[in-house]
């Protein structure tokens, strides 16, 4: 029985080997082999060289862009520092301006009041008997250091006369 078993196993192995020997060439010949011609190989080489050149150019441009970005970042940092410095200076100048404004206000308060540039006067002419006999109106303009020159007109009701006066005040 053992012999029969071993014969069956040997026959199966022999059949497998025969089957493999018959099918192996069919399996291998099912795939077509493609051979590259010399012109195709040259074209592939040229395409590869072009792609390498483009890749090198892109790498160089990337390097330049990185350098520009680095410079731009430095300039941005410098601009931010400059902005902060200018803000600080502006704050200082605003404080200084406010102090000067306050000092000017204090100085103006401490000065004696000055006369206005134009003076106007209204007057009444009174007689010895203590009644009003006329009226006057005048305008004077400051010419220098609280010195005024002006013109005054008057009318006397009793005498029915008008008069004009040139005035100087100091």
PDB file of C-alpha atoms in Angstrom:
ATOM      1  CA  UNK A   1       0.000   0.000   0.000  1.00  0.00           C
ATOM      2  CA  UNK A   2       2.831   2.273   0.691  1.00  0.00           C
ATOM      3  CA  UNK A   3       4.239   1.497  -2.649  1.00  0.00           C
ATOM      4  CA  UNK A   4       1.019   2.389  -4.386  1.00  0.00           C
ATOM      5  CA  UNK A   5       0.935   5.651  -2.536  1.00  0.00           C
ATOM      6  CA  UNK A   6       4.436   6.525  -3.477  1.00  0.00           C
ATOM      7  CA  UNK A   7       3.753   5.550  -7.106  1.00  0.00           C
ATOM      8  CA  UNK A   8       0.702   7.814  -7.148  1.00  0.00           C
ATOM      9  CA  UNK A   9       2.741  10.677  -5.670  1.00  0.00           C
ATOM     10  CA  UNK A  10       5.509  10.100  -8.227  1.00  0.00           C
ATOM     11  CA  UNK A  11       3.024  10.033 -11.082  1.00  0.00           C
ATOM     12  CA  UNK A  12       1.412  13.290  -9.827  1.00  0.00           C
ATOM     13  CA  UNK A  13       4.818  14.944  -9.602  1.00  0.00           C
ATOM     14  CA  UNK A  14       5.712  13.783 -13.080  1.00  0.00           C
ATOM     15  CA  UNK A  15       2.417  15.124 -14.425  1.00  0.00           C
ATOM     16  CA  UNK A  16       3.026  18.461 -12.727  1.00  0.00           C
ATOM     17  CA  UNK A  17       6.499  18.698 -14.225  1.00  0.00           C
ATOM     18  CA  UNK A  18       5.143  17.812 -17.646  1.00  0.00           C
ATOM     19  CA  UNK A  19       2.326  20.335 -17.305  1.00  0.00           C
ATOM     20  CA  UNK A  20       4.807  23.006 -16.222  1.00  0.00           C
ATOM     21  CA  UNK A  21       7.099  22.235 -19.123  1.00  0.00           C
ATOM     22  CA  UNK A  22       4.202  22.513 -21.550  1.00  0.00           C
ATOM     23  CA  UNK A  23       2.629  25.691 -20.100  1.00  0.00           C
ATOM     24  CA  UNK A  24       5.786  27.694 -19.283  1.00  0.00           C
ATOM     25  CA  UNK A  25       6.597  28.623 -22.884  1.00  0.00           C
ATOM     26  CA  UNK A  26       2.963  29.600 -23.476  1.00  0.00           C
ATOM     27  CA  UNK A  27       2.950  31.869 -20.389  1.00  0.00           C
ATOM     28  CA  UNK A  28       6.270  33.465 -21.323  1.00  0.00           C
ATOM     29  CA  UNK A  29       5.309  34.004 -24.920  1.00  0.00           C
ATOM     30  CA  UNK A  30       1.989  35.616 -23.865  1.00  0.00           C
ATOM     31  CA  UNK A  31       3.865  38.787 -22.906  1.00  0.00           C
ATOM     32  CA  UNK A  32       5.290  40.658 -25.820  1.00  0.00           C
ATOM     33  CA  UNK A  33       8.787  41.915 -25.594  1.00  0.00           C
ATOM     34  CA  UNK A  34       9.301  45.503 -26.749  1.00  0.00           C
ATOM     35  CA  UNK A  35      12.645  46.655 -27.895  1.00  0.00           C
ATOM     36  CA  UNK A  36      13.575  50.355 -27.852  1.00  0.00           C
ATOM     37  CA  UNK A  37      15.014  51.649 -31.069  1.00  0.00           C
ATOM     38  CA  UNK A  38      18.048  53.897 -31.103  1.00  0.00           C
ATOM     39  CA  UNK A  39      16.011  56.951 -32.152  1.00  0.00           C
ATOM     40  CA  UNK A  40      13.550  56.371 -29.319  1.00  0.00           C
ATOM     41  CA  UNK A  41      16.452  56.012 -26.899  1.00  0.00           C
ATOM     42  CA  UNK A  42      17.958  59.270 -28.194  1.00  0.00           C
ATOM     43  CA  UNK A  43      14.590  61.015 -27.860  1.00  0.00           C
ATOM     44  CA  UNK A  44      14.187  59.695 -24.295  1.00  0.00           C
ATOM     45  CA  UNK A  45      17.686  60.905 -23.456  1.00  0.00           C
ATOM     46  CA  UNK A  46      16.964  64.357 -24.906  1.00  0.00           C
ATOM     47  CA  UNK A  47      13.681  64.573 -22.981  1.00  0.00           C
ATOM     48  CA  UNK A  48      15.467  63.523 -19.816  1.00  0.00           C
ATOM     49  CA  UNK A  49      18.164  66.173 -20.384  1.00  0.00           C
ATOM     50  CA  UNK A  50      15.499  68.855 -20.966  1.00  0.00           C
ATOM     51  CA  UNK A  51      13.708  67.846 -17.785  1.00  0.00           C
ATOM     52  CA  UNK A  52      17.011  68.002 -15.870  1.00  0.00           C
ATOM     53  CA  UNK A  53      17.688  71.482 -17.276  1.00  0.00           C
ATOM     54  CA  UNK A  54      14.183  72.652 -16.330  1.00  0.00           C
ATOM     55  CA  UNK A  55      14.580  71.117 -12.883  1.00  0.00           C
ATOM     56  CA  UNK A  56      17.931  72.881 -12.419  1.00  0.00           C
ATOM     57  CA  UNK A  57      16.446  76.180 -13.549  1.00  0.00           C
ATOM     58  CA  UNK A  58      13.492  75.771 -11.170  1.00  0.00           C
ATOM     59  CA  UNK A  59      15.876  74.917  -8.330  1.00  0.00           C
ATOM     60  CA  UNK A  60      17.891  78.073  -9.069  1.00  0.00           C
ATOM     61  CA  UNK A  61      14.716  80.186  -9.187  1.00  0.00           C
ATOM     62  CA  UNK A  62      13.559  78.622  -5.913  1.00  0.00           C
ATOM     63  CA  UNK A  63      16.911  79.484  -4.337  1.00  0.00           C
ATOM     64  CA  UNK A  64      16.622  83.092  -5.564  1.00  0.00           C
ATOM     65  CA  UNK A  65      13.040  83.309  -4.284  1.00  0.00           C
ATOM     66  CA  UNK A  66      14.157  82.000  -0.867  1.00  0.00           C
ATOM     67  CA  UNK A  67      16.920  84.619  -0.739  1.00  0.00           C
ATOM     68  CA  UNK A  68      14.475  87.367  -1.692  1.00  0.00           C
ATOM     69  CA  UNK A  69      12.057  86.135   0.952  1.00  0.00           C
ATOM     70  CA  UNK A  70      14.843  86.230   3.533  1.00  0.00           C
ATOM     71  CA  UNK A  71      15.735  89.806   2.508  1.00  0.00           C
ATOM     72  CA  UNK A  72      12.060  90.765   2.510  1.00  0.00           C
ATOM     73  CA  UNK A  73      11.634  89.330   6.002  1.00  0.00           C
ATOM     74  CA  UNK A  74      14.646  91.350   7.186  1.00  0.00           C
ATOM     75  CA  UNK A  75      13.240  94.507   5.605  1.00  0.00           C
ATOM     76  CA  UNK A  76       9.869  93.836   7.220  1.00  0.00           C
ATOM     77  CA  UNK A  77      11.525  93.436  10.612  1.00  0.00           C
ATOM     78  CA  UNK A  78      13.457  96.676  10.087  1.00  0.00           C
ATOM     79  CA  UNK A  79      10.264  98.453   8.986  1.00  0.00           C
ATOM     80  CA  UNK A  80       8.462  97.243  12.112  1.00  0.00           C
ATOM     81  CA  UNK A  81      11.321  98.526  14.283  1.00  0.00           C
ATOM     82  CA  UNK A  82      11.260 101.846  12.406  1.00  0.00           C
ATOM     83  CA  UNK A  83       7.488 102.043  12.893  1.00  0.00           C
ATOM     84  CA  UNK A  84       7.842 101.484  16.648  1.00  0.00           C
ATOM     85  CA  UNK A  85      10.605 104.107  16.827  1.00  0.00           C
ATOM     86  CA  UNK A  86       8.449 106.601  14.917  1.00  0.00           C
ATOM     87  CA  UNK A  87       5.480 105.863  17.185  1.00  0.00           C
ATOM     88  CA  UNK A  88       7.665 106.500  20.216  1.00  0.00           C
ATOM     89  CA  UNK A  89       8.971 109.754  18.721  1.00  0.00           C
ATOM     90  CA  UNK A  90       5.423 110.823  17.826  1.00  0.00           C
ATOM     91  CA  UNK A  91       4.267 110.154  21.384  1.00  0.00           C
ATOM     92  CA  UNK A  92       7.193 112.173  22.740  1.00  0.00           C
ATOM     93  CA  UNK A  93       6.502 115.033  20.319  1.00  0.00           C
ATOM     94  CA  UNK A  94       2.804 115.038  21.213  1.00  0.00           C
ATOM     95  CA  UNK A  95       3.688 115.224  24.910  1.00  0.00           C
ATOM     96  CA  UNK A  96       6.183 118.023  24.229  1.00  0.00           C
ATOM     97  CA  UNK A  97       3.609 119.896  22.131  1.00  0.00           C
ATOM     98  CA  UNK A  98       1.022 119.565  24.903  1.00  0.00           C
ATOM     99  CA  UNK A  99       3.540 120.885  27.439  1.00  0.00           C
ATOM    100  CA  UNK A 100       4.342 123.855  25.209  1.00  0.00           C
ATOM    101  CA  UNK A 101       0.642 124.553  24.726  1.00  0.00           C
ATOM    102  CA  UNK A 102       0.109 124.495  28.500  1.00  0.00           C
ATOM    103  CA  UNK A 103       3.092 126.823  28.997  1.00  0.00           C
ATOM    104  CA  UNK A 104       1.709 129.238  26.404  1.00  0.00           C
ATOM    105  CA  UNK A 105      -1.650 129.247  28.155  1.00  0.00           C
ATOM    106  CA  UNK A 106       0.042 129.965  31.498  1.00  0.00           C
ATOM    107  CA  UNK A 107       2.101 132.778  29.937  1.00  0.00           C
ATOM    108  CA  UNK A 108      -0.995 134.321  28.355  1.00  0.00           C
ATOM    109  CA  UNK A 109      -2.796 134.173  31.712  1.00  0.00           C
ATOM    110  CA  UNK A 110       0.140 135.876  33.448  1.00  0.00           C
ATOM    111  CA  UNK A 111       0.350 138.756  30.932  1.00  0.00           C
ATOM    112  CA  UNK A 112      -1.594 141.934  31.718  1.00  0.00           C
ATOM    113  CA  UNK A 113      -4.690 142.339  29.587  1.00  0.00           C
ATOM    114  CA  UNK A 114      -3.982 144.259  26.423  1.00  0.00           C
ATOM    115  CA  UNK A 115      -6.245 146.789  24.843  1.00  0.00           C
ATOM    116  CA  UNK A 116      -8.233 145.711  21.801  1.00  0.00           C
ATOM    117  CA  UNK A 117      -7.161 146.718  18.322  1.00  0.00           C
ATOM    118  CA  UNK A 118     -10.219 148.950  17.793  1.00  0.00           C
ATOM    119  CA  UNK A 119     -11.986 151.086  20.405  1.00  0.00           C
ATOM    120  CA  UNK A 120     -15.490 152.489  20.031  1.00  0.00           C
ATOM    121  CA  UNK A 121     -16.888 155.228  22.217  1.00  0.00           C
ATOM    122  CA  UNK A 122     -20.318 156.744  22.699  1.00  0.00           C
ATOM    123  CA  UNK A 123     -20.674 160.039  24.565  1.00  0.00           C
ATOM    124  CA  UNK A 124     -23.276 162.567  25.692  1.00  0.00           C
ATOM    125  CA  UNK A 125     -22.716 166.351  25.722  1.00  0.00           C
ATOM    126  CA  UNK A 126     -24.028 167.827  28.991  1.00  0.00           C
ATOM    127  CA  UNK A 127     -24.623 171.527  29.606  1.00  0.00           C
ATOM    128  CA  UNK A 128     -23.925 173.362  32.892  1.00  0.00           C
ATOM    129  CA  UNK A 129     -27.615 173.348  33.685  1.00  0.00           C
ATOM    130  CA  UNK A 130     -27.356 169.563  33.747  1.00  0.00           C
ATOM    131  CA  UNK A 131     -29.248 168.528  30.750  1.00  0.00           C
ATOM    132  CA  UNK A 132     -28.158 166.656  27.645  1.00  0.00           C
ATOM    133  CA  UNK A 133     -27.616 168.851  24.655  1.00  0.00           C
ATOM    134  CA  UNK A 134     -25.857 166.444  22.211  1.00  0.00           C
ATOM    135  CA  UNK A 135     -24.289 163.048  21.492  1.00  0.00           C
ATOM    136  CA  UNK A 136     -21.015 161.779  20.018  1.00  0.00           C
ATOM    137  CA  UNK A 137     -19.673 158.577  18.517  1.00  0.00           C
ATOM    138  CA  UNK A 138     -16.001 157.723  17.861  1.00  0.00           C
ATOM    139  CA  UNK A 139     -13.803 154.935  16.559  1.00  0.00           C
ATOM    140  CA  UNK A 140     -10.070 154.608  17.349  1.00  0.00           C
ATOM    141  CA  UNK A 141      -7.548 152.108  16.037  1.00  0.00           C
ATOM    142  CA  UNK A 142      -4.434 150.932  17.843  1.00  0.00           C
ATOM    143  CA  UNK A 143      -1.368 152.044  15.902  1.00  0.00           C
ATOM    144  CA  UNK A 144       1.445 151.023  18.267  1.00  0.00           C
ATOM    145  CA  UNK A 145       1.830 149.869  21.871  1.00  0.00           C
ATOM    146  CA  UNK A 146      -1.577 150.924  23.215  1.00  0.00           C
ATOM    147  CA  UNK A 147      -1.508 154.251  21.312  1.00  0.00           C
ATOM    148  CA  UNK A 148      -4.656 155.004  19.353  1.00  0.00           C
ATOM    149  CA  UNK A 149      -5.617 157.362  16.585  1.00  0.00           C
ATOM    150  CA  UNK A 150      -9.275 157.880  15.827  1.00  0.00           C
ATOM    151  CA  UNK A 151     -12.166 159.942  14.543  1.00  0.00           C
ATOM    152  CA  UNK A 152     -15.144 161.205  16.546  1.00  0.00           C
ATOM    153  CA  UNK A 153     -18.274 162.876  15.300  1.00  0.00           C
ATOM    154  CA  UNK A 154     -20.703 164.834  17.445  1.00  0.00           C
ATOM    155  CA  UNK A 155     -24.002 166.645  17.129  1.00  0.00           C
ATOM    156  CA  UNK A 156     -25.340 169.437  19.343  1.00  0.00           C
ATOM    157  CA  UNK A 157     -29.148 169.544  19.516  1.00  0.00           C
ATOM    158  CA  UNK A 158     -29.315 172.969  21.130  1.00  0.00           C
ATOM    159  CA  UNK A 159     -27.091 174.735  18.557  1.00  0.00           C
ATOM    160  CA  UNK A 160     -28.016 172.315  15.757  1.00  0.00           C
ATOM    161  CA  UNK A 161     -24.353 171.923  14.798  1.00  0.00           C
ATOM    162  CA  UNK A 162     -22.296 168.872  13.903  1.00  0.00           C
ATOM    163  CA  UNK A 163     -18.572 168.459  14.463  1.00  0.00           C
ATOM    164  CA  UNK A 164     -15.800 166.001  13.587  1.00  0.00           C
ATOM    165  CA  UNK A 165     -12.756 165.476  15.770  1.00  0.00           C
ATOM    166  CA  UNK A 166      -9.435 163.709  15.092  1.00  0.00           C
ATOM    167  CA  UNK A 167      -8.336 161.978  18.315  1.00  0.00           C
ATOM    168  CA  UNK A 168      -5.108 160.587  19.709  1.00  0.00           C
ATOM    169  CA  UNK A 169      -5.019 158.474  22.874  1.00  0.00           C
ATOM    170  CA  UNK A 170      -1.999 157.151  24.757  1.00  0.00           C
TER     171      UNK A 170
END
